[in-house]
CSV table of C-alpha atoms in Angstrom, one decimal:
chain,number,residue,atom,x,y,z
A,156,MET,CA,183.6,72.0,38.1
A,157,ARG,CA,181.5,71.4,35.0
A,158,PHE,CA,181.6,73.8,32.1
A,159,THR,CA,178.2,74.1,30.4
A,160,SER,CA,178.8,76.5,27.5
A,161,ARG,CA,181.5,78.5,25.8
A,162,THR,CA,181.3,81.6,23.6
A,163,SER,CA,183.8,84.1,22.3
A,164,SER,CA,183.7,87.7,21.1
A,165,ASP,CA,186.1,90.5,20.6
A,166,GLY,CA,189.0,88.4,21.9
A,167,VAL,CA,187.3,87.3,25.1
A,168,SER,CA,186.2,83.7,25.8
A,169,GLU,CA,183.3,83.2,28.2
A,170,GLN,CA,182.6,79.9,29.8
A,171,LEU,CA,179.6,79.2,32.0
A,172,PHE,CA,180.1,76.6,34.7
A,173,THR,CA,178.7,75.0,37.8
A,174,LEU,CA,180.7,74.1,40.9
A,175,GLY,CA,178.4,71.8,42.8
A,176,GLU,CA,175.2,74.0,42.9
A,177,ILE,CA,177.1,77.3,42.4
A,178,PRO,CA,176.7,78.8,38.9
A,179,GLY,CA,179.6,80.9,37.6
A,180,VAL,CA,181.3,82.4,34.6
A,181,LEU,CA,184.9,82.4,33.6
A,182,TRP,CA,186.3,85.0,31.1
A,183,THR,CA,189.8,84.5,29.6
A,184,PRO,CA,191.6,85.9,26.6
A,185,GLU,CA,190.5,83.9,23.5
A,186,GLY,CA,193.0,81.2,22.8
A,187,ALA,CA,194.9,81.7,26.0
A,188,THR,CA,197.2,79.0,27.3
A,189,GLY,CA,199.1,78.7,30.5
A,190,THR,CA,198.6,80.3,33.8
A,191,ARG,CA,197.6,83.9,34.5
A,192,PRO,CA,196.3,86.0,37.4
A,193,LEU,CA,192.7,85.4,38.4
A,194,ILE,CA,190.3,88.1,39.5
A,195,LEU,CA,187.1,87.2,41.4
A,196,ILE,CA,184.5,89.9,40.8
A,197,GLY,CA,181.7,90.2,43.3
A,198,HIS,CA,178.3,91.6,42.6
A,199,GLY,CA,175.6,92.7,45.1
A,200,GLY,CA,172.1,93.8,45.5
A,201,GLY,CA,170.6,90.5,44.2
A,202,ARG,CA,172.3,91.0,40.8
A,203,HIS,CA,173.4,88.4,38.3
A,204,LYS,CA,176.9,87.3,37.7
A,205,LYS,CA,176.6,88.7,34.2
A,206,ALA,CA,175.1,92.1,35.2
A,207,PRO,CA,176.3,95.0,32.9
A,208,GLY,CA,178.8,96.4,35.4
A,209,VAL,CA,180.4,92.9,36.0
A,210,LEU,CA,180.6,92.2,32.3
A,211,PHE,CA,182.2,95.6,31.6
A,212,ARG,CA,184.9,95.1,34.3
A,213,ALA,CA,185.5,91.5,33.4
A,214,ARG,CA,186.0,92.2,29.7
A,215,ARG,CA,188.3,95.1,30.4
A,216,PHE,CA,190.6,93.0,32.7
A,217,VAL,CA,190.7,90.2,30.2
A,218,ALA,CA,191.1,92.3,27.0
A,219,ASP,CA,193.4,95.0,28.4
A,220,ARG,CA,195.5,93.1,30.8
A,221,GLY,CA,195.2,89.4,29.9
A,222,PHE,CA,193.8,88.3,33.2
A,223,ALA,CA,191.3,85.6,33.9
A,224,VAL,CA,188.1,86.7,35.6
A,225,VAL,CA,185.4,84.7,37.5
A,226,ALA,CA,182.0,85.8,38.9
A,227,VAL,CA,179.6,83.5,40.7
A,228,ASP,CA,176.1,83.8,41.9
A,229,VAL,CA,175.9,83.6,45.7
A,230,PRO,CA,172.8,82.4,47.4
A,231,ALA,CA,169.6,84.3,46.4
A,232,HIS,CA,171.4,86.1,43.5
A,233,GLY,CA,171.3,85.5,39.7
A,234,ASP,CA,170.7,81.9,38.8
A,235,ARG,CA,170.8,80.6,42.4
A,236,PRO,CA,167.4,79.5,43.8
A,237,LYS,CA,165.7,81.8,46.2
A,238,ASP,CA,166.1,80.9,49.9
A,239,GLU,CA,163.3,82.0,52.2
A,240,GLY,CA,165.6,82.2,55.2
A,241,LEU,CA,168.2,84.3,53.4
A,242,ASP,CA,165.4,86.5,52.0
A,243,ARG,CA,164.1,87.1,55.5
A,244,ILE,CA,167.6,88.1,56.8
A,245,ALA,CA,168.1,90.4,53.9
A,246,SER,CA,164.7,92.1,54.5
A,247,GLU,CA,165.5,92.5,58.2
A,248,ASN,CA,168.9,94.1,57.3
A,249,ARG,CA,167.2,96.5,54.9
A,250,ASP,CA,164.7,97.4,57.6
A,251,ARG,CA,167.5,98.1,60.1
A,252,VAL,CA,169.3,100.3,57.6
A,253,ALA,CA,166.1,102.3,56.8
């Protein structure tokens, strides 16, 4: 895991990272030390790991409960490169649902 940036606001620290080719973000209470529960927040629909709903929930868990929160971009989402094969499968799935 390689951390690429760190910012803090309103008592919440945000650290962007990559794990191999997977981009992610870790939110923790500002100045936190020691261990704490970790929540993995998922996002769907091609959204980004820092989509408004993800940010809202992450900041709430961190600020109100003192948890650590992580979100990553799965293939073909957010900062991950597009994959033609995955795009084709997603399109086929949408067509079946419709």
